[in-house]
């Protein structure tokens, strides 16, 4: 009798083992809690061609347009909010250029880490600029009447992107080495990931946001080796380089921009030569008084001391 029980047990185990033979099905893309798996690749346009098509909306303050064509971007995430220096936005890039995507959501890095390739369904979204940096999102009007393209609702974004299933490492472009002049184009270069090498910190400036749009921009704050942090306490801060006083675009200065909310805001700046990596953003206030290029670091590891 005991032998019969063992034989039956062996038979049942064999049946279950047979059921497990073969490959497991991959989880369907629609099972993910992020994105819209109904989006299928079609009518892909490059970032460069998109910027060319909407050049007026990108280069003119207060102008935007809702995209009414069936167009898609196939891009890789190059920057997100992982250490707080970017807020409610990501930056994406293909081989032709980069662009900012405004999203009203925190913790985006959790589901869109750097290197993730995605498809973006552009129809119904707006394209324009935020302070002259090309941006996709929804229109926003400030209390002072300034119109820009800013962060779209989270639910809207989830309906307009999907994962391709691929990851890619984007190599930063070399923007400048030492005092090599930069030659950035307003429309084409904003949004790119790049590096400025062999530069030293000179001085800082910050805008007193507590005074509103008519506040004062404080410039010429000296760099104190070993003491100066990434931000002036309480204010997002821009640090300029000794070697990159201005670029060839009408004398516009190049700077590292650090949000006062960045995880590394209170960290001390390196004292010697550094290589700095980040996404390039153009900034111009509505009065045209500040017209400059900002290098937005993604994390503390984006600044490297040159040994």
Short mmCIF file of C-alpha atoms in Angstrom, two decimals:
data_model
loop_
_atom_site.label_atom_id
_atom_site.label_comp_id
_atom_site.label_asym_id
_atom_site.label_seq_id
_atom_site.Cartn_x
_atom_site.Cartn_y
_atom_site.Cartn_z
CA UNK A 1 0.00 0.00 0.00
CA UNK A 2 2.82 2.37 0.90
CA UNK A 3 4.46 1.68 -2.48
CA UNK A 4 1.22 2.63 -4.24
CA UNK A 5 1.14 5.97 -2.40
CA UNK A 6 4.72 6.71 -3.45
CA UNK A 7 3.93 5.82 -7.05
CA UNK A 8 0.89 8.12 -7.09
CA UNK A 9 2.92 10.95 -5.55
CA UNK A 10 5.64 10.53 -8.17
CA UNK A 11 3.02 10.53 -10.93
CA UNK A 12 1.41 13.76 -9.67
CA UNK A 13 4.80 15.49 -9.37
CA UNK A 14 5.64 14.41 -12.90
CA UNK A 15 2.41 15.93 -14.20
CA UNK A 16 3.12 19.29 -12.52
CA UNK A 17 6.72 19.23 -13.71
CA UNK A 18 5.48 18.65 -17.24
CA UNK A 19 3.21 21.69 -16.91
CA UNK A 20 6.21 23.86 -16.06
CA UNK A 21 8.31 22.78 -19.04
CA UNK A 22 8.95 25.43 -21.68
CA UNK A 23 9.44 29.17 -21.52
CA UNK A 24 7.37 31.43 -19.30
CA UNK A 25 5.41 34.06 -21.16
CA UNK A 26 6.87 37.55 -20.82
CA UNK A 27 4.59 39.94 -18.95
CA UNK A 28 2.49 41.91 -21.39
CA UNK A 29 3.49 45.53 -21.74
CA UNK A 30 -0.03 46.59 -20.78
CA UNK A 31 0.52 45.07 -17.34
CA UNK A 32 2.86 47.91 -16.37
CA UNK A 33 1.36 50.60 -14.18
CA UNK A 34 3.16 53.32 -16.15
CA UNK A 35 2.56 54.59 -19.64
CA UNK A 36 0.14 53.62 -22.40
CA UNK A 37 0.86 50.30 -24.05
CA UNK A 38 -1.66 51.03 -26.81
CA UNK A 39 0.88 53.40 -28.37
CA UNK A 40 2.57 51.70 -31.32
CA UNK A 41 5.56 53.10 -33.17
CA UNK A 42 4.51 55.20 -36.17
CA UNK A 43 5.27 58.60 -37.70
CA UNK A 44 8.44 59.09 -35.66
CA UNK A 45 10.02 62.51 -36.06
CA UNK A 46 13.50 63.47 -34.85
CA UNK A 47 13.99 66.08 -32.15
CA UNK A 48 15.81 68.27 -34.67
CA UNK A 49 12.97 68.10 -37.18
CA UNK A 50 10.40 68.77 -34.45
CA UNK A 51 12.31 71.86 -33.32
CA UNK A 52 12.62 73.06 -36.91
CA UNK A 53 8.91 72.59 -37.48
CA UNK A 54 8.01 74.62 -34.39
CA UNK A 55 10.96 77.01 -34.40
CA UNK A 56 8.82 80.12 -33.88
CA UNK A 57 7.05 78.64 -30.86
CA UNK A 58 10.35 77.57 -29.32
CA UNK A 59 12.25 80.81 -29.85
CA UNK A 60 9.50 83.33 -28.99
CA UNK A 61 8.52 84.04 -25.40
CA UNK A 62 4.81 83.56 -24.68
CA UNK A 63 4.11 81.54 -27.83
CA UNK A 64 3.08 77.88 -28.02
CA UNK A 65 1.07 75.52 -30.21
CA UNK A 66 -0.91 72.36 -29.61
CA UNK A 67 0.38 69.59 -31.86
CA UNK A 68 -2.47 68.39 -34.09
CA UNK A 69 -0.58 65.85 -36.18
CA UNK A 70 0.05 62.17 -35.48
CA UNK A 71 3.73 62.51 -34.60
CA UNK A 72 5.94 60.61 -32.18
CA UNK A 73 9.36 61.04 -30.63
CA UNK A 74 11.57 58.02 -29.98
CA UNK A 75 13.99 59.23 -27.34
CA UNK A 76 16.16 58.29 -24.38
CA UNK A 77 15.82 59.84 -20.93
CA UNK A 78 19.00 61.80 -20.18
CA UNK A 79 17.98 63.66 -17.01
CA UNK A 80 15.33 63.41 -14.30
CA UNK A 81 14.62 64.53 -10.74
CA UNK A 82 16.76 61.93 -8.98
CA UNK A 83 18.63 64.40 -6.73
CA UNK A 84 16.20 67.30 -6.79
CA UNK A 85 18.06 69.68 -9.09
CA UNK A 86 15.34 69.19 -11.68
CA UNK A 87 11.72 69.50 -10.63
CA UNK A 88 8.59 68.31 -12.43
CA UNK A 89 10.47 67.69 -15.67
CA UNK A 90 12.73 65.31 -17.52
CA UNK A 91 15.05 65.77 -20.46
CA UNK A 92 15.05 63.39 -23.41
CA UNK A 93 17.32 63.08 -26.42
CA UNK A 94 17.85 61.27 -29.70
CA UNK A 95 20.85 61.43 -32.01
CA UNK A 96 19.77 64.84 -33.33
CA UNK A 97 19.08 66.80 -30.14
CA UNK A 98 17.30 67.07 -26.81
CA UNK A 99 14.12 68.60 -25.39
CA UNK A 100 12.49 69.10 -21.98
CA UNK A 101 9.21 67.43 -20.98
CA UNK A 102 7.19 69.11 -18.22
CA UNK A 103 5.35 66.67 -15.92
CA UNK A 104 3.45 67.58 -12.77
CA UNK A 105 4.81 64.73 -10.68
CA UNK A 106 7.58 64.00 -8.22
CA UNK A 107 9.74 60.89 -8.12
CA UNK A 108 9.82 60.56 -11.90
CA UNK A 109 13.25 58.94 -11.69
CA UNK A 110 11.59 55.87 -10.17
CA UNK A 111 9.91 54.84 -13.42
CA UNK A 112 11.97 56.82 -15.95
CA UNK A 113 15.62 56.29 -14.99
CA UNK A 114 18.36 57.73 -17.16
CA UNK A 115 18.90 55.53 -20.22
CA UNK A 116 15.27 54.44 -20.63
CA UNK A 117 14.05 54.60 -24.23
CA UNK A 118 10.44 55.73 -24.68
CA UNK A 119 7.97 56.62 -27.40
CA UNK A 120 6.05 59.87 -26.93
CA UNK A 121 2.73 60.43 -28.69
CA UNK A 122 2.85 64.17 -29.41
CA UNK A 123 -0.67 64.74 -30.73
CA UNK A 124 -2.64 66.83 -28.25
CA UNK A 125 0.39 68.04 -26.31
CA UNK A 126 1.73 71.59 -26.55
CA UNK A 127 5.15 72.64 -27.72
CA UNK A 128 6.78 75.97 -27.03
CA UNK A 129 9.34 77.13 -24.51
CA UNK A 130 10.00 77.90 -20.91
CA UNK A 131 12.26 80.96 -20.87
CA UNK A 132 13.33 80.01 -24.42
CA UNK A 133 14.22 76.38 -23.71
CA UNK A 134 12.24 74.04 -25.96
CA UNK A 135 9.59 72.31 -23.85
CA UNK A 136 6.69 69.89 -24.37
CA UNK A 137 3.82 70.08 -21.90
CA UNK A 138 0.74 72.23 -21.35
CA UNK A 139 0.37 76.03 -21.31
CA UNK A 140 0.72 77.95 -18.07
CA UNK A 141 0.05 81.59 -17.25
CA UNK A 142 1.76 83.04 -14.19
CA UNK A 143 0.12 85.56 -11.87
CA UNK A 144 2.14 88.22 -13.68
CA UNK A 145 0.66 87.22 -17.02
CA UNK A 146 3.72 85.39 -18.33
CA UNK A 147 2.73 82.56 -20.69
CA UNK A 148 4.96 79.51 -21.10
CA UNK A 149 4.82 75.78 -21.70
CA UNK A 150 5.09 74.01 -18.38
CA UNK A 151 4.28 70.75 -16.64
CA UNK A 152 1.35 68.69 -17.88
CA UNK A 153 -0.91 66.73 -15.49
CA UNK A 154 0.48 63.34 -14.52
CA UNK A 155 -2.54 61.50 -15.93
CA UNK A 156 -2.12 63.20 -19.30
CA UNK A 157 1.55 62.24 -19.47
CA UNK A 158 0.75 58.62 -18.68
CA UNK A 159 -1.50 58.52 -21.75
CA UNK A 160 1.19 59.92 -24.02
CA UNK A 161 4.23 57.71 -23.51
CA UNK A 162 5.17 54.06 -23.59
CA UNK A 163 8.34 52.05 -23.07
CA UNK A 164 10.16 50.50 -26.02
CA UNK A 165 11.84 47.96 -23.77
CA UNK A 166 15.33 49.18 -24.61
CA UNK A 167 17.96 51.07 -22.65
CA UNK A 168 20.78 53.17 -24.06
CA UNK A 169 23.77 55.01 -22.65
CA UNK A 170 23.93 58.56 -24.01
CA UNK A 171 27.49 59.88 -24.12
CA UNK A 172 27.64 63.57 -23.13
CA UNK A 173 28.75 65.89 -25.91
CA UNK A 174 31.93 67.87 -25.23
CA UNK A 175 30.66 71.45 -25.02
CA UNK A 176 33.98 73.11 -24.20
CA UNK A 177 37.47 72.39 -22.87
CA UNK A 178 38.98 75.17 -20.80
CA UNK A 179 38.55 78.49 -22.57
CA UNK A 180 37.32 76.98 -25.84
CA UNK A 181 34.39 79.18 -26.88
CA UNK A 182 30.97 77.57 -27.15
CA UNK A 183 28.80 77.97 -30.23
CA UNK A 184 25.36 76.93 -29.03
CA UNK A 185 22.28 77.47 -31.13
CA UNK A 186 19.18 78.55 -29.21
CA UNK A 187 16.78 76.20 -30.98
CA UNK A 188 18.94 73.17 -31.58
CA UNK A 189 21.23 72.88 -28.57
CA UNK A 190 19.00 73.51 -25.54
CA UNK A 191 18.19 70.13 -24.00
CA UNK A 192 21.42 68.38 -24.94
CA UNK A 193 23.51 66.46 -22.42
CA UNK A 194 27.10 67.63 -22.39
CA UNK A 195 30.30 68.36 -20.48
CA UNK A 196 32.47 71.41 -19.94
CA UNK A 197 36.01 70.34 -19.02
CA UNK A 198 38.93 71.92 -17.18
CA UNK A 199 37.21 74.96 -15.72
CA UNK A 200 37.37 76.70 -12.34
CA UNK A 201 34.63 78.47 -10.39
CA UNK A 202 34.73 82.27 -10.46
CA UNK A 203 31.65 83.89 -8.94
CA UNK A 204 27.91 83.45 -8.42
CA UNK A 205 24.59 85.17 -8.85
CA UNK A 206 21.08 84.53 -7.61
CA UNK A 207 17.60 85.94 -8.07
CA UNK A 208 15.72 87.07 -4.98
CA UNK A 209 12.46 85.23 -5.69
CA UNK A 210 10.93 86.59 -2.49
CA UNK A 211 10.56 89.90 -4.33
CA UNK A 212 8.49 88.34 -7.14
CA UNK A 213 9.07 88.88 -10.87
CA UNK A 214 10.36 92.38 -10.17
CA UNK A 215 12.94 91.11 -7.71
CA UNK A 216 16.65 91.82 -7.80
CA UNK A 217 19.30 89.62 -9.41
CA UNK A 218 22.37 89.69 -7.17
CA UNK A 219 25.54 89.14 -9.17
CA UNK A 220 29.28 89.16 -8.53
CA UNK A 221 29.25 87.01 -5.38
CA UNK A 222 32.84 85.85 -4.93
CA UNK A 223 33.83 82.21 -4.76
CA UNK A 224 35.57 81.37 -1.48
CA UNK A 225 37.61 78.15 -1.85
CA UNK A 226 36.67 75.58 0.77
CA UNK A 227 33.68 77.59 2.00
CA UNK A 228 31.32 78.32 -0.90
CA UNK A 229 28.50 75.81 -1.36
CA UNK A 230 26.49 75.05 -4.47
CA UNK A 231 23.79 77.49 -3.36
CA UNK A 232 23.60 80.75 -1.45
CA UNK A 233 21.43 79.71 1.54
CA UNK A 234 17.77 80.02 0.63
CA UNK A 235 18.22 80.81 -3.06
CA UNK A 236 18.81 78.83 -6.23
CA UNK A 237 22.26 79.87 -7.40
CA UNK A 238 24.26 80.18 -10.62
CA UNK A 239 28.04 79.79 -10.59
CA UNK A 240 30.17 81.14 -13.43
CA UNK A 241 33.52 79.87 -14.72
CA UNK A 242 36.79 81.79 -14.99
CA UNK A 243 37.48 80.19 -18.37
CA UNK A 244 33.97 80.60 -19.81
CA UNK A 245 33.09 84.23 -19.24
CA UNK A 246 30.80 84.26 -22.24
CA UNK A 247 30.07 82.31 -25.38
CA UNK A 248 29.83 83.55 -28.95
CA UNK A 249 26.09 84.14 -28.73
CA UNK A 250 25.95 87.87 -27.92
CA UNK A 251 28.16 87.49 -24.88
CA UNK A 252 25.81 85.19 -22.98
CA UNK A 253 27.53 83.79 -19.90
CA UNK A 254 27.71 80.06 -19.15
CA UNK A 255 26.89 78.90 -15.64
CA UNK A 256 26.16 75.94 -13.38
CA UNK A 257 22.62 76.26 -12.05
CA UNK A 258 21.75 74.64 -8.72
CA UNK A 259 18.29 74.58 -7.17
CA UNK A 260 18.06 75.32 -3.47
CA UNK A 261 16.09 72.04 -3.24
CA UNK A 262 18.87 69.89 -4.73
CA UNK A 263 20.14 67.13 -2.44
CA UNK A 264 23.66 68.51 -2.84
CA UNK A 265 22.75 72.20 -2.40
CA UNK A 266 24.71 72.59 0.85
CA UNK A 267 27.76 70.65 -0.35
CA UNK A 268 30.99 72.62 -0.79
CA UNK A 269 32.13 73.37 -4.32
CA UNK A 270 35.45 71.88 -5.46
CA UNK A 271 38.31 74.36 -5.26
CA UNK A 272 40.36 73.42 -8.32
CA UNK A 273 39.72 72.50 -11.93
CA UNK A 274 36.56 70.52 -12.61
CA UNK A 275 34.70 68.76 -15.38
CA UNK A 276 30.97 69.49 -15.20
CA UNK A 277 28.25 67.47 -16.95
CA UNK A 278 24.60 68.40 -17.28
CA UNK A 279 21.73 69.21 -19.60
CA UNK A 280 21.88 72.56 -21.33
CA UNK A 281 19.05 75.00 -20.69
CA UNK A 282 18.58 78.49 -22.04
CA UNK A 283 17.13 81.06 -19.65
CA UNK A 284 15.63 84.42 -20.51
CA UNK A 285 13.21 86.26 -18.25
CA UNK A 286 10.15 87.95 -19.71
CA UNK A 287 11.86 91.35 -19.72
CA UNK A 288 14.92 90.00 -21.54
CA UNK A 289 17.19 91.24 -18.76
CA UNK A 290 18.77 87.85 -18.14
CA UNK A 291 19.68 85.93 -21.27
CA UNK A 292 22.05 83.10 -20.46
CA UNK A 293 22.93 79.43 -20.74
CA UNK A 294 22.60 77.11 -17.75
CA UNK A 295 24.21 73.72 -17.28
CA UNK A 296 21.84 71.71 -15.08
CA UNK A 297 23.65 69.01 -13.11
CA UNK A 298 21.59 65.89 -12.50
CA UNK A 299 23.49 64.66 -9.46
CA UNK A 300 26.60 65.40 -7.42
CA UNK A 301 28.52 62.87 -9.51
CA UNK A 302 28.15 65.23 -12.49
CA UNK A 303 30.96 67.41 -11.15
CA UNK A 304 34.40 65.81 -11.21
CA UNK A 305 37.61 67.23 -9.80
CA UNK A 306 40.47 67.14 -12.29
CA UNK A 307 43.44 65.43 -10.67
#
